[in-house]
């Protein structure tokens, strides 16, 4: 689990396709971004596992499902990425619950400068509108942010100078895509509202009959 508070940024050093997956090499910006093989790291909001370490470089593998649902299918060498390690059990919870499971991509439609802050307008597919709430939480490229308002085809995000300075948002422009993870609580609410107990019981009975038929 992550919190959406970016620890540092990193740079894509290499990206290669292997057997329908991709191996991604990343160099963290700071020297104190300690990881070991098997650790989970959110890279632009995508939870991946450290498979190899070579000096300061970290290597991850993204499977085809990840490539198809995130901005990773358009990664470029030298591109900056946001990095956050999984939160330890005794860590401080500063953002919101972020799982590192991307729902979809959002497209930046407009960026408005207001003083030293910026307001991002992003559009999303209609099917994800129900998971977005005004003053609710979203993670964009792994950054925990609050939805400041809902628009006709998406939402607005007000970004403070600290976040701009310490994440990849500072380099974003209109037309760029962002990895979007909706608040997981919205998913559970939807599941409870649409839950069909009779159907579940029927499926359970069919499963038991299948087990009996197999000699269990």
PDB file of C-alpha atoms in Angstrom:
ATOM      1  CA  UNK A   1       0.000   0.000   0.000  1.00  0.00           C
ATOM      2  CA  UNK A   2       1.094   3.549  -0.754  1.00  0.00           C
ATOM      3  CA  UNK A   3      -0.038   6.986   0.392  1.00  0.00           C
ATOM      4  CA  UNK A   4       0.466   9.092  -2.729  1.00  0.00           C
ATOM      5  CA  UNK A   5       3.199  11.204  -1.153  1.00  0.00           C
ATOM      6  CA  UNK A   6       6.055  11.135  -3.654  1.00  0.00           C
ATOM      7  CA  UNK A   7       9.458  10.488  -2.071  1.00  0.00           C
ATOM      8  CA  UNK A   8      11.579  11.416  -5.058  1.00  0.00           C
ATOM      9  CA  UNK A   9      11.624  11.323  -8.828  1.00  0.00           C
ATOM     10  CA  UNK A  10      13.682   9.052 -11.038  1.00  0.00           C
ATOM     11  CA  UNK A  11      14.870   8.850 -14.618  1.00  0.00           C
ATOM     12  CA  UNK A  12      14.097   6.105 -17.119  1.00  0.00           C
ATOM     13  CA  UNK A  13      17.484   4.758 -18.193  1.00  0.00           C
ATOM     14  CA  UNK A  14      16.318   1.865 -20.380  1.00  0.00           C
ATOM     15  CA  UNK A  15      13.106   0.211 -21.536  1.00  0.00           C
ATOM     16  CA  UNK A  16      13.060  -3.123 -23.333  1.00  0.00           C
ATOM     17  CA  UNK A  17      10.315  -5.549 -24.351  1.00  0.00           C
ATOM     18  CA  UNK A  18      10.729  -9.185 -23.348  1.00  0.00           C
ATOM     19  CA  UNK A  19       8.114 -11.907 -23.904  1.00  0.00           C
ATOM     20  CA  UNK A  20       5.070  -9.571 -23.876  1.00  0.00           C
ATOM     21  CA  UNK A  21       6.334  -7.666 -20.847  1.00  0.00           C
ATOM     22  CA  UNK A  22       8.718  -4.764 -20.382  1.00  0.00           C
ATOM     23  CA  UNK A  23      11.875  -4.414 -18.306  1.00  0.00           C
ATOM     24  CA  UNK A  24      12.267  -0.875 -16.987  1.00  0.00           C
ATOM     25  CA  UNK A  25      15.521   0.510 -15.588  1.00  0.00           C
ATOM     26  CA  UNK A  26      15.212   3.545 -13.321  1.00  0.00           C
ATOM     27  CA  UNK A  27      17.782   5.743 -11.604  1.00  0.00           C
ATOM     28  CA  UNK A  28      16.329   7.474  -8.510  1.00  0.00           C
ATOM     29  CA  UNK A  29      17.218  11.144  -8.164  1.00  0.00           C
ATOM     30  CA  UNK A  30      18.256  10.823  -4.511  1.00  0.00           C
ATOM     31  CA  UNK A  31      20.881   8.478  -3.054  1.00  0.00           C
ATOM     32  CA  UNK A  32      18.791   7.589   0.007  1.00  0.00           C
ATOM     33  CA  UNK A  33      16.039   5.809  -1.943  1.00  0.00           C
ATOM     34  CA  UNK A  34      17.001   2.424  -0.508  1.00  0.00           C
ATOM     35  CA  UNK A  35      15.407  -0.716  -1.961  1.00  0.00           C
ATOM     36  CA  UNK A  36      16.049  -4.427  -1.975  1.00  0.00           C
ATOM     37  CA  UNK A  37      14.995  -7.107  -4.420  1.00  0.00           C
ATOM     38  CA  UNK A  38      11.328  -7.947  -3.884  1.00  0.00           C
ATOM     39  CA  UNK A  39      10.334  -4.487  -2.630  1.00  0.00           C
ATOM     40  CA  UNK A  40       7.237  -2.788  -4.039  1.00  0.00           C
ATOM     41  CA  UNK A  41       7.641   0.657  -5.575  1.00  0.00           C
ATOM     42  CA  UNK A  42       4.996   2.879  -7.135  1.00  0.00           C
ATOM     43  CA  UNK A  43       6.338   4.270 -10.409  1.00  0.00           C
ATOM     44  CA  UNK A  44       4.054   7.029 -11.659  1.00  0.00           C
ATOM     45  CA  UNK A  45       1.452   5.335  -9.497  1.00  0.00           C
ATOM     46  CA  UNK A  46       1.999   1.821 -10.857  1.00  0.00           C
ATOM     47  CA  UNK A  47       2.964  -0.769  -8.245  1.00  0.00           C
ATOM     48  CA  UNK A  48       5.931  -2.801  -9.508  1.00  0.00           C
ATOM     49  CA  UNK A  49       8.440  -5.132  -7.858  1.00  0.00           C
ATOM     50  CA  UNK A  50      12.194  -4.587  -7.755  1.00  0.00           C
ATOM     51  CA  UNK A  51      13.611  -7.537  -9.735  1.00  0.00           C
ATOM     52  CA  UNK A  52      17.249  -6.481  -9.952  1.00  0.00           C
ATOM     53  CA  UNK A  53      19.596  -3.842  -8.595  1.00  0.00           C
ATOM     54  CA  UNK A  54      22.768  -2.676 -10.322  1.00  0.00           C
ATOM     55  CA  UNK A  55      24.516   0.003  -8.302  1.00  0.00           C
ATOM     56  CA  UNK A  56      21.919   2.748  -7.909  1.00  0.00           C
ATOM     57  CA  UNK A  57      19.827   1.530 -10.824  1.00  0.00           C
ATOM     58  CA  UNK A  58      16.589  -0.356 -10.109  1.00  0.00           C
ATOM     59  CA  UNK A  59      15.016  -2.817 -12.538  1.00  0.00           C
ATOM     60  CA  UNK A  60      11.299  -3.595 -12.731  1.00  0.00           C
ATOM     61  CA  UNK A  61       9.066  -5.683 -14.975  1.00  0.00           C
ATOM     62  CA  UNK A  62       5.680  -4.504 -16.261  1.00  0.00           C
ATOM     63  CA  UNK A  63       3.396  -7.194 -17.697  1.00  0.00           C
ATOM     64  CA  UNK A  64       1.194  -6.707 -20.768  1.00  0.00           C
ATOM     65  CA  UNK A  65      -1.882  -5.860 -18.646  1.00  0.00           C
ATOM     66  CA  UNK A  66       0.034  -2.998 -17.040  1.00  0.00           C
ATOM     67  CA  UNK A  67       1.322  -1.751 -20.375  1.00  0.00           C
ATOM     68  CA  UNK A  68      -2.172  -1.731 -21.881  1.00  0.00           C
ATOM     69  CA  UNK A  69      -3.837   0.219 -19.054  1.00  0.00           C
ATOM     70  CA  UNK A  70      -1.176   2.793 -18.169  1.00  0.00           C
ATOM     71  CA  UNK A  71       1.073   5.383 -19.743  1.00  0.00           C
ATOM     72  CA  UNK A  72       3.901   2.820 -19.685  1.00  0.00           C
ATOM     73  CA  UNK A  73       3.117   1.888 -23.275  1.00  0.00           C
ATOM     74  CA  UNK A  74       4.613   5.235 -24.254  1.00  0.00           C
ATOM     75  CA  UNK A  75       7.631   5.482 -21.955  1.00  0.00           C
ATOM     76  CA  UNK A  76      10.650   7.363 -23.261  1.00  0.00           C
ATOM     77  CA  UNK A  77      14.308   7.173 -22.244  1.00  0.00           C
ATOM     78  CA  UNK A  78      15.315   9.996 -19.856  1.00  0.00           C
ATOM     79  CA  UNK A  79      11.674  10.558 -18.932  1.00  0.00           C
ATOM     80  CA  UNK A  80      11.197  11.562 -15.267  1.00  0.00           C
ATOM     81  CA  UNK A  81       8.907   9.423 -13.095  1.00  0.00           C
ATOM     82  CA  UNK A  82       7.478   9.745  -9.594  1.00  0.00           C
ATOM     83  CA  UNK A  83       8.707   7.202  -7.042  1.00  0.00           C
ATOM     84  CA  UNK A  84       7.245   6.040  -3.748  1.00  0.00           C
ATOM     85  CA  UNK A  85       8.141   2.946  -1.746  1.00  0.00           C
ATOM     86  CA  UNK A  86       5.409   0.902  -0.082  1.00  0.00           C
ATOM     87  CA  UNK A  87       4.485   2.306   3.311  1.00  0.00           C
ATOM     88  CA  UNK A  88       5.923   0.390   6.287  1.00  0.00           C
ATOM     89  CA  UNK A  89       3.500  -0.817   8.970  1.00  0.00           C
ATOM     90  CA  UNK A  90       4.837   1.797  11.398  1.00  0.00           C
ATOM     91  CA  UNK A  91       4.932   4.580   8.810  1.00  0.00           C
ATOM     92  CA  UNK A  92       3.037   7.845   8.918  1.00  0.00           C
ATOM     93  CA  UNK A  93      -0.090   7.994   6.786  1.00  0.00           C
ATOM     94  CA  UNK A  94       0.071  11.330   5.015  1.00  0.00           C
ATOM     95  CA  UNK A  95      -1.980  11.069   1.803  1.00  0.00           C
ATOM     96  CA  UNK A  96      -4.785   8.572   1.148  1.00  0.00           C
ATOM     97  CA  UNK A  97      -4.943   4.822   0.518  1.00  0.00           C
ATOM     98  CA  UNK A  98      -3.236   4.182  -2.830  1.00  0.00           C
ATOM     99  CA  UNK A  99      -2.902   0.602  -4.048  1.00  0.00           C
ATOM    100  CA  UNK A 100      -0.826   1.166  -7.156  1.00  0.00           C
ATOM    101  CA  UNK A 101      -3.545  -0.388  -9.333  1.00  0.00           C
ATOM    102  CA  UNK A 102      -4.274   1.998 -12.194  1.00  0.00           C
ATOM    103  CA  UNK A 103      -7.902   2.275 -13.330  1.00  0.00           C
ATOM    104  CA  UNK A 104      -7.398   4.282 -16.498  1.00  0.00           C
ATOM    105  CA  UNK A 105      -5.509   7.217 -17.975  1.00  0.00           C
ATOM    106  CA  UNK A 106      -6.626  10.847 -17.768  1.00  0.00           C
ATOM    107  CA  UNK A 107      -5.778  13.454 -20.412  1.00  0.00           C
ATOM    108  CA  UNK A 108      -4.678  16.965 -19.489  1.00  0.00           C
ATOM    109  CA  UNK A 109      -7.039  19.370 -21.259  1.00  0.00           C
ATOM    110  CA  UNK A 110      -5.885  22.641 -19.735  1.00  0.00           C
ATOM    111  CA  UNK A 111      -3.339  24.049 -17.280  1.00  0.00           C
ATOM    112  CA  UNK A 112      -4.072  27.389 -15.657  1.00  0.00           C
ATOM    113  CA  UNK A 113      -1.493  29.327 -13.693  1.00  0.00           C
ATOM    114  CA  UNK A 114      -2.888  30.950 -10.570  1.00  0.00           C
ATOM    115  CA  UNK A 115      -0.067  32.724  -8.778  1.00  0.00           C
ATOM    116  CA  UNK A 116       2.610  30.113  -8.082  1.00  0.00           C
ATOM    117  CA  UNK A 117       0.083  27.266  -8.180  1.00  0.00           C
ATOM    118  CA  UNK A 118      -1.556  25.523 -11.124  1.00  0.00           C
ATOM    119  CA  UNK A 119      -5.019  24.147 -11.842  1.00  0.00           C
ATOM    120  CA  UNK A 120      -5.069  21.055 -14.052  1.00  0.00           C
ATOM    121  CA  UNK A 121      -8.200  20.148 -15.998  1.00  0.00           C
ATOM    122  CA  UNK A 122      -8.256  16.459 -16.934  1.00  0.00           C
ATOM    123  CA  UNK A 123     -10.712  14.394 -18.960  1.00  0.00           C
ATOM    124  CA  UNK A 124     -11.544  10.717 -18.414  1.00  0.00           C
ATOM    125  CA  UNK A 125     -13.711   8.036 -20.006  1.00  0.00           C
ATOM    126  CA  UNK A 126     -17.387   8.230 -19.032  1.00  0.00           C
ATOM    127  CA  UNK A 127     -17.318   4.864 -17.253  1.00  0.00           C
ATOM    128  CA  UNK A 128     -14.992   6.241 -14.556  1.00  0.00           C
ATOM    129  CA  UNK A 129     -17.040   9.365 -13.767  1.00  0.00           C
ATOM    130  CA  UNK A 130     -18.923   7.584 -10.994  1.00  0.00           C
ATOM    131  CA  UNK A 131     -15.701   7.101  -8.996  1.00  0.00           C
ATOM    132  CA  UNK A 132     -14.819  10.817  -8.935  1.00  0.00           C
ATOM    133  CA  UNK A 133     -16.251  13.092  -6.237  1.00  0.00           C
ATOM    134  CA  UNK A 134     -15.747  16.766  -5.521  1.00  0.00           C
ATOM    135  CA  UNK A 135     -13.320  17.107  -2.589  1.00  0.00           C
ATOM    136  CA  UNK A 136     -12.599  13.382  -2.924  1.00  0.00           C
ATOM    137  CA  UNK A 137      -9.177  11.824  -3.422  1.00  0.00           C
ATOM    138  CA  UNK A 138      -7.494  10.568  -6.581  1.00  0.00           C
ATOM    139  CA  UNK A 139      -3.957   9.522  -7.400  1.00  0.00           C
ATOM    140  CA  UNK A 140      -2.562  10.918 -10.652  1.00  0.00           C
ATOM    141  CA  UNK A 141       0.834   9.516 -11.647  1.00  0.00           C
ATOM    142  CA  UNK A 142       1.003   8.290  -8.049  1.00  0.00           C
ATOM    143  CA  UNK A 143       0.385  11.723  -6.481  1.00  0.00           C
ATOM    144  CA  UNK A 144      -2.361  11.966  -3.882  1.00  0.00           C
ATOM    145  CA  UNK A 145      -4.513  14.963  -4.843  1.00  0.00           C
ATOM    146  CA  UNK A 146      -7.928  16.360  -4.007  1.00  0.00           C
ATOM    147  CA  UNK A 147     -10.538  16.865  -6.709  1.00  0.00           C
ATOM    148  CA  UNK A 148     -11.323  20.577  -6.528  1.00  0.00           C
ATOM    149  CA  UNK A 149     -14.290  20.371  -8.882  1.00  0.00           C
ATOM    150  CA  UNK A 150     -16.077  18.221 -11.449  1.00  0.00           C
ATOM    151  CA  UNK A 151     -16.191  19.270 -15.105  1.00  0.00           C
ATOM    152  CA  UNK A 152     -18.330  18.146 -18.030  1.00  0.00           C
ATOM    153  CA  UNK A 153     -15.838  15.486 -19.065  1.00  0.00           C
ATOM    154  CA  UNK A 154     -13.547  15.108 -16.063  1.00  0.00           C
ATOM    155  CA  UNK A 155     -12.270  16.996 -13.053  1.00  0.00           C
ATOM    156  CA  UNK A 156     -10.050  19.811 -11.796  1.00  0.00           C
ATOM    157  CA  UNK A 157      -6.962  19.495  -9.607  1.00  0.00           C
ATOM    158  CA  UNK A 158      -5.406  22.426  -7.761  1.00  0.00           C
ATOM    159  CA  UNK A 159      -1.698  21.773  -7.311  1.00  0.00           C
ATOM    160  CA  UNK A 160       0.432  23.647  -4.773  1.00  0.00           C
ATOM    161  CA  UNK A 161       4.013  24.827  -5.507  1.00  0.00           C
ATOM    162  CA  UNK A 162       5.610  22.112  -3.311  1.00  0.00           C
ATOM    163  CA  UNK A 163       3.929  19.336  -5.310  1.00  0.00           C
ATOM    164  CA  UNK A 164       4.849  20.960  -8.614  1.00  0.00           C
ATOM    165  CA  UNK A 165       8.474  21.324  -7.553  1.00  0.00           C
ATOM    166  CA  UNK A 166       8.885  17.782  -6.222  1.00  0.00           C
ATOM    167  CA  UNK A 167       6.983  15.735  -8.802  1.00  0.00           C
ATOM    168  CA  UNK A 168       6.780  15.308 -12.551  1.00  0.00           C
ATOM    169  CA  UNK A 169       3.722  17.575 -12.771  1.00  0.00           C
ATOM    170  CA  UNK A 170       6.060  20.541 -13.227  1.00  0.00           C
ATOM    171  CA  UNK A 171       6.947  19.275 -16.717  1.00  0.00           C
ATOM    172  CA  UNK A 172       3.457  18.278 -17.863  1.00  0.00           C
ATOM    173  CA  UNK A 173       1.712  20.016 -20.745  1.00  0.00           C
ATOM    174  CA  UNK A 174      -1.697  20.007 -22.376  1.00  0.00           C
ATOM    175  CA  UNK A 175      -2.345  16.706 -24.150  1.00  0.00           C
ATOM    176  CA  UNK A 176      -0.185  14.610 -21.818  1.00  0.00           C
ATOM    177  CA  UNK A 177      -1.649  11.487 -20.232  1.00  0.00           C
ATOM    178  CA  UNK A 178      -1.650  10.682 -16.511  1.00  0.00           C
ATOM    179  CA  UNK A 179      -2.121   7.375 -14.731  1.00  0.00           C
ATOM    180  CA  UNK A 180      -5.323   7.601 -12.698  1.00  0.00           C
ATOM    181  CA  UNK A 181      -6.224   5.518  -9.663  1.00  0.00           C
ATOM    182  CA  UNK A 182      -9.654   6.246  -8.248  1.00  0.00           C
ATOM    183  CA  UNK A 183     -10.321   6.061  -4.526  1.00  0.00           C
ATOM    184  CA  UNK A 184     -10.593   2.367  -3.620  1.00  0.00           C
ATOM    185  CA  UNK A 185     -13.516   3.099  -1.270  1.00  0.00           C
ATOM    186  CA  UNK A 186     -15.594   4.107  -4.299  1.00  0.00           C
ATOM    187  CA  UNK A 187     -14.976   0.641  -5.726  1.00  0.00           C
ATOM    188  CA  UNK A 188     -16.186  -1.063  -2.550  1.00  0.00           C
ATOM    189  CA  UNK A 189     -19.283   1.137  -2.371  1.00  0.00           C
ATOM    190  CA  UNK A 190     -20.134   0.221  -5.959  1.00  0.00           C
ATOM    191  CA  UNK A 191     -19.639  -3.464  -5.182  1.00  0.00           C
ATOM    192  CA  UNK A 192     -21.944  -3.328  -2.154  1.00  0.00           C
ATOM    193  CA  UNK A 193     -24.650  -1.421  -4.010  1.00  0.00           C
ATOM    194  CA  UNK A 194     -24.606  -3.860  -6.927  1.00  0.00           C
ATOM    195  CA  UNK A 195     -24.135  -7.016  -4.885  1.00  0.00           C
ATOM    196  CA  UNK A 196     -26.567  -9.801  -5.799  1.00  0.00           C
ATOM    197  CA  UNK A 197     -26.676 -12.214  -2.869  1.00  0.00           C
ATOM    198  CA  UNK A 198     -28.927 -14.730  -4.617  1.00  0.00           C
ATOM    199  CA  UNK A 199     -26.573 -14.933  -7.583  1.00  0.00           C
ATOM    200  CA  UNK A 200     -23.589 -15.437  -5.278  1.00  0.00           C
ATOM    201  CA  UNK A 201     -25.360 -18.219  -3.375  1.00  0.00           C
ATOM    202  CA  UNK A 202     -26.227 -19.906  -6.668  1.00  0.00           C
ATOM    203  CA  UNK A 203     -22.611 -19.713  -7.789  1.00  0.00           C
ATOM    204  CA  UNK A 204     -21.475 -21.166  -4.464  1.00  0.00           C
ATOM    205  CA  UNK A 205     -23.901 -24.091  -4.855  1.00  0.00           C
ATOM    206  CA  UNK A 206     -22.640 -24.778  -8.362  1.00  0.00           C
ATOM    207  CA  UNK A 207     -19.088 -24.739  -7.062  1.00  0.00           C
ATOM    208  CA  UNK A 208     -19.976 -27.261  -4.320  1.00  0.00           C
ATOM    209  CA  UNK A 209     -21.628 -29.555  -6.890  1.00  0.00           C
ATOM    210  CA  UNK A 210     -18.489 -29.312  -9.019  1.00  0.00           C
ATOM    211  CA  UNK A 211     -16.356 -30.347  -6.056  1.00  0.00           C
ATOM    212  CA  UNK A 212     -18.656 -33.270  -5.270  1.00  0.00           C
ATOM    213  CA  UNK A 213     -18.513 -34.409  -8.888  1.00  0.00           C
ATOM    214  CA  UNK A 214     -14.746 -34.386  -8.672  1.00  0.00           C
ATOM    215  CA  UNK A 215     -14.737 -36.706  -5.681  1.00  0.00           C
ATOM    216  CA  UNK A 216     -14.065 -34.124  -2.980  1.00  0.00           C
TER     217      UNK A 216
END
